[in-house]
């Protein structure tokens, strides 16, 4: 999401408490539900667009095409169509939140299992086993690696601050300080079940997640714990 008021760019990775951040920054402006959220990757916002690098691999090219497509769309939340110019892109405070990938995958599974809209859109049964869910969706769609949202067209991560779901309130205080916001308790808009994700895994699914999300595990120092 882009906030010109707060002069920031927040990269909202799904299932990393981003809805709470967007709420705190006034992104929704009366718009409710998943269509109000802004899940654009940094490549969708990067300025100027480096064409020579933007077409050097398939992932970059897909986001270039998404940028073109989005010019002709009218999102439910107009804030999801905000853009920045090159100077704003350089100067705005860029930040994100990341999460333990084993916990994030299980959280997405629990969300899908209680949401008929997700079940219809993904073509899954409400009693689908977690292991089957992982084999089908790990590394895809909203369960793409978190680095998908964070890498620019050069493959760098241009974030000024990377907070963590696990230390959400403390990290929000840092973010608020950077943005000149008064200290406050972060609103928790979407509450998942407080199930211990570790109980849902077996050795094979632990390894499956480790394989799909190896880069972010190494980059952010996460472990299955």
Short mmCIF file of C-alpha atoms in Angstrom, two decimals:
data_model
loop_
_atom_site.label_atom_id
_atom_site.label_comp_id
_atom_site.label_asym_id
_atom_site.label_seq_id
_atom_site.Cartn_x
_atom_site.Cartn_y
_atom_site.Cartn_z
CA UNK A 1 0.00 0.00 0.00
CA UNK A 2 0.98 3.60 -0.57
CA UNK A 3 0.22 6.39 1.86
CA UNK A 4 1.00 9.87 0.61
CA UNK A 5 -0.24 11.26 3.90
CA UNK A 6 2.35 9.29 5.85
CA UNK A 7 4.89 9.21 3.01
CA UNK A 8 5.37 5.48 3.16
CA UNK A 9 5.14 2.30 1.13
CA UNK A 10 4.01 -0.80 3.01
CA UNK A 11 4.32 -4.20 1.36
CA UNK A 12 1.44 -6.29 2.66
CA UNK A 13 2.41 -9.95 2.51
CA UNK A 14 -0.69 -12.12 3.05
CA UNK A 15 -1.12 -13.57 6.56
CA UNK A 16 1.50 -11.32 8.14
CA UNK A 17 -0.80 -8.93 10.06
CA UNK A 18 -0.81 -6.44 7.21
CA UNK A 19 -4.50 -5.69 7.61
CA UNK A 20 -3.78 -4.28 11.05
CA UNK A 21 -1.09 -2.01 9.60
CA UNK A 22 -3.37 -0.85 6.79
CA UNK A 23 -6.08 -0.11 9.35
CA UNK A 24 -3.72 1.92 11.51
CA UNK A 25 -2.64 3.99 8.51
CA UNK A 26 -6.20 4.66 7.32
CA UNK A 27 -5.87 2.69 4.11
CA UNK A 28 -9.37 1.22 4.04
CA UNK A 29 -11.28 4.52 4.24
CA UNK A 30 -14.59 2.74 4.81
CA UNK A 31 -13.91 -0.20 2.49
CA UNK A 32 -14.26 -3.57 4.17
CA UNK A 33 -13.24 -7.11 3.37
CA UNK A 34 -10.41 -8.64 1.39
CA UNK A 35 -10.99 -6.38 -1.62
CA UNK A 36 -9.91 -3.42 0.48
CA UNK A 37 -6.45 -4.87 1.08
CA UNK A 38 -3.45 -3.96 -1.05
CA UNK A 39 -1.20 -6.95 -1.76
CA UNK A 40 0.91 -5.40 -4.50
CA UNK A 41 4.55 -6.46 -4.55
CA UNK A 42 7.34 -3.91 -4.54
CA UNK A 43 7.79 -4.55 -8.27
CA UNK A 44 4.23 -3.37 -8.82
CA UNK A 45 5.15 -0.02 -7.25
CA UNK A 46 8.78 0.45 -8.26
CA UNK A 47 9.66 3.68 -10.06
CA UNK A 48 11.11 4.25 -12.53
CA UNK A 49 10.42 0.95 -14.24
CA UNK A 50 13.80 -0.49 -15.33
CA UNK A 51 12.72 -2.13 -18.57
CA UNK A 52 16.00 -3.91 -19.25
CA UNK A 53 15.80 -5.68 -15.88
CA UNK A 54 12.02 -5.98 -15.84
CA UNK A 55 12.01 -8.49 -18.69
CA UNK A 56 15.02 -10.57 -17.70
CA UNK A 57 13.02 -13.37 -16.09
CA UNK A 58 9.47 -14.68 -16.10
CA UNK A 59 8.58 -13.46 -12.61
CA UNK A 60 9.58 -9.90 -13.48
CA UNK A 61 7.74 -10.05 -16.78
CA UNK A 62 4.55 -11.23 -15.11
CA UNK A 63 4.60 -8.24 -12.77
CA UNK A 64 5.18 -5.88 -15.69
CA UNK A 65 2.07 -7.32 -17.32
CA UNK A 66 0.16 -6.95 -14.04
CA UNK A 67 1.16 -3.29 -13.92
CA UNK A 68 -0.23 -2.78 -17.42
CA UNK A 69 -3.43 -4.66 -16.54
CA UNK A 70 -3.97 -2.65 -13.37
CA UNK A 71 -4.01 0.62 -15.31
CA UNK A 72 -7.39 -0.40 -16.70
CA UNK A 73 -8.91 -1.70 -13.49
CA UNK A 74 -11.00 0.15 -10.95
CA UNK A 75 -10.35 -1.51 -7.58
CA UNK A 76 -13.05 -1.54 -4.92
CA UNK A 77 -10.72 0.49 -2.73
CA UNK A 78 -9.32 3.42 -4.78
CA UNK A 79 -6.30 3.52 -2.48
CA UNK A 80 -5.20 0.25 -4.07
CA UNK A 81 -4.56 2.14 -7.31
CA UNK A 82 -2.29 4.81 -5.82
CA UNK A 83 1.13 5.20 -7.41
CA UNK A 84 4.35 7.03 -6.64
CA UNK A 85 6.70 8.98 -8.86
CA UNK A 86 10.44 8.17 -8.90
CA UNK A 87 11.28 10.77 -6.26
CA UNK A 88 8.56 9.53 -3.93
CA UNK A 89 9.67 5.94 -4.46
CA UNK A 90 13.19 6.87 -3.36
CA UNK A 91 12.17 9.07 -0.44
CA UNK A 92 9.17 7.28 1.10
CA UNK A 93 9.74 4.97 4.07
CA UNK A 94 9.44 1.42 2.75
CA UNK A 95 8.61 -1.33 5.20
CA UNK A 96 7.00 -4.74 5.56
CA UNK A 97 6.17 -7.50 8.03
CA UNK A 98 7.35 -11.09 7.65
CA UNK A 99 6.34 -14.26 9.45
CA UNK A 100 7.63 -17.73 10.24
CA UNK A 101 6.81 -19.63 7.02
CA UNK A 102 5.59 -22.74 8.83
CA UNK A 103 3.18 -20.62 10.90
CA UNK A 104 2.16 -18.56 7.88
CA UNK A 105 1.29 -21.63 5.80
CA UNK A 106 -0.82 -23.09 8.60
CA UNK A 107 -2.56 -19.76 9.17
CA UNK A 108 -3.49 -19.56 5.49
CA UNK A 109 -4.81 -23.13 5.64
CA UNK A 110 -6.99 -22.38 8.68
CA UNK A 111 -8.29 -19.26 6.99
CA UNK A 112 -9.22 -21.18 3.84
CA UNK A 113 -10.91 -23.94 5.81
CA UNK A 114 -13.32 -21.52 7.50
CA UNK A 115 -13.98 -19.28 4.48
CA UNK A 116 -16.40 -20.60 1.82
CA UNK A 117 -15.25 -17.90 -0.61
CA UNK A 118 -11.68 -19.18 -0.48
CA UNK A 119 -12.90 -22.75 -0.80
CA UNK A 120 -14.81 -21.92 -3.98
CA UNK A 121 -12.06 -19.81 -5.52
CA UNK A 122 -9.38 -22.44 -4.85
CA UNK A 123 -11.63 -25.42 -5.55
CA UNK A 124 -11.03 -27.13 -2.22
CA UNK A 125 -13.21 -29.06 0.18
CA UNK A 126 -13.70 -27.75 3.75
CA UNK A 127 -12.27 -30.99 5.14
CA UNK A 128 -9.08 -30.97 3.06
CA UNK A 129 -6.15 -32.25 5.12
CA UNK A 130 -3.34 -29.81 5.84
CA UNK A 131 -0.74 -32.05 4.20
CA UNK A 132 -2.79 -32.21 1.00
CA UNK A 133 -3.25 -28.43 1.11
CA UNK A 134 0.49 -27.90 1.37
CA UNK A 135 1.33 -30.25 -1.47
CA UNK A 136 -1.14 -28.40 -3.67
CA UNK A 137 -0.53 -24.76 -2.76
CA UNK A 138 2.91 -24.32 -1.15
CA UNK A 139 4.87 -21.77 -3.14
CA UNK A 140 1.85 -20.65 -5.18
CA UNK A 141 -0.57 -17.73 -5.15
CA UNK A 142 -0.87 -16.07 -1.77
CA UNK A 143 1.48 -18.75 -0.44
CA UNK A 144 4.30 -17.69 -2.72
CA UNK A 145 7.56 -17.10 -0.86
CA UNK A 146 7.55 -13.85 1.07
CA UNK A 147 10.55 -12.72 -0.96
CA UNK A 148 8.25 -12.60 -4.00
CA UNK A 149 6.62 -9.48 -2.53
CA UNK A 150 9.88 -7.92 -1.37
CA UNK A 151 12.31 -8.17 -4.30
CA UNK A 152 12.54 -5.37 -6.83
CA UNK A 153 13.30 -5.89 -10.51
CA UNK A 154 17.03 -6.12 -9.72
CA UNK A 155 16.46 -8.87 -7.16
CA UNK A 156 17.23 -6.58 -4.23
CA UNK A 157 15.03 -6.00 -1.16
CA UNK A 158 14.77 -2.19 -0.86
CA UNK A 159 13.01 -2.16 2.51
CA UNK A 160 14.01 0.44 5.08
CA UNK A 161 12.53 -1.72 7.83
CA UNK A 162 11.45 -5.36 8.07
CA UNK A 163 9.23 -6.06 11.06
CA UNK A 164 8.09 -9.44 12.27
CA UNK A 165 4.68 -10.88 13.00
CA UNK A 166 6.16 -12.49 16.09
CA UNK A 167 7.08 -9.09 17.60
CA UNK A 168 4.24 -7.16 16.00
CA UNK A 169 3.44 -4.57 18.66
CA UNK A 170 7.07 -3.73 19.41
CA UNK A 171 7.87 -3.42 15.72
CA UNK A 172 4.80 -1.28 15.11
CA UNK A 173 6.11 1.14 17.72
CA UNK A 174 9.30 1.44 15.67
CA UNK A 175 7.27 1.98 12.50
CA UNK A 176 5.06 4.56 14.19
CA UNK A 177 8.14 6.43 15.34
CA UNK A 178 9.56 6.47 11.81
CA UNK A 179 6.26 7.85 10.47
CA UNK A 180 5.79 10.40 13.22
CA UNK A 181 2.70 8.68 14.59
CA UNK A 182 1.83 8.76 18.30
CA UNK A 183 2.48 5.54 20.26
CA UNK A 184 -0.60 3.32 20.17
CA UNK A 185 -1.80 -0.26 20.37
CA UNK A 186 -1.98 -1.77 16.92
CA UNK A 187 -5.57 -2.66 15.98
CA UNK A 188 -5.92 -6.37 15.27
CA UNK A 189 -8.43 -6.52 12.44
CA UNK A 190 -8.32 -10.21 11.52
CA UNK A 191 -7.91 -12.71 14.31
CA UNK A 192 -6.84 -16.18 13.37
CA UNK A 193 -7.17 -19.21 15.56
CA UNK A 194 -4.46 -19.43 18.21
CA UNK A 195 -3.64 -23.03 17.33
CA UNK A 196 -0.06 -24.17 17.73
CA UNK A 197 1.07 -24.65 14.13
CA UNK A 198 3.67 -27.21 15.18
CA UNK A 199 0.98 -29.74 16.03
CA UNK A 200 -0.23 -29.70 12.42
CA UNK A 201 3.10 -30.80 10.92
CA UNK A 202 4.86 -34.08 10.37
CA UNK A 203 8.45 -34.63 9.23
CA UNK A 204 7.47 -34.63 5.55
CA UNK A 205 5.49 -31.39 5.69
CA UNK A 206 8.18 -29.69 7.79
CA UNK A 207 10.63 -30.51 5.01
CA UNK A 208 8.19 -29.46 2.29
CA UNK A 209 7.91 -25.96 3.75
CA UNK A 210 11.67 -25.80 4.33
CA UNK A 211 12.23 -26.60 0.66
CA UNK A 212 9.71 -24.14 -0.77
CA UNK A 213 10.71 -21.26 1.50
CA UNK A 214 14.43 -21.90 1.89
CA UNK A 215 15.45 -18.37 0.88
CA UNK A 216 13.31 -16.53 3.43
CA UNK A 217 14.16 -19.04 6.16
CA UNK A 218 17.84 -18.26 5.67
CA UNK A 219 17.31 -14.54 5.11
CA UNK A 220 15.20 -13.94 8.22
CA UNK A 221 16.59 -16.71 10.41
CA UNK A 222 13.37 -18.65 10.90
CA UNK A 223 13.21 -22.17 12.29
CA UNK A 224 10.52 -24.72 12.96
CA UNK A 225 10.17 -24.05 16.68
#
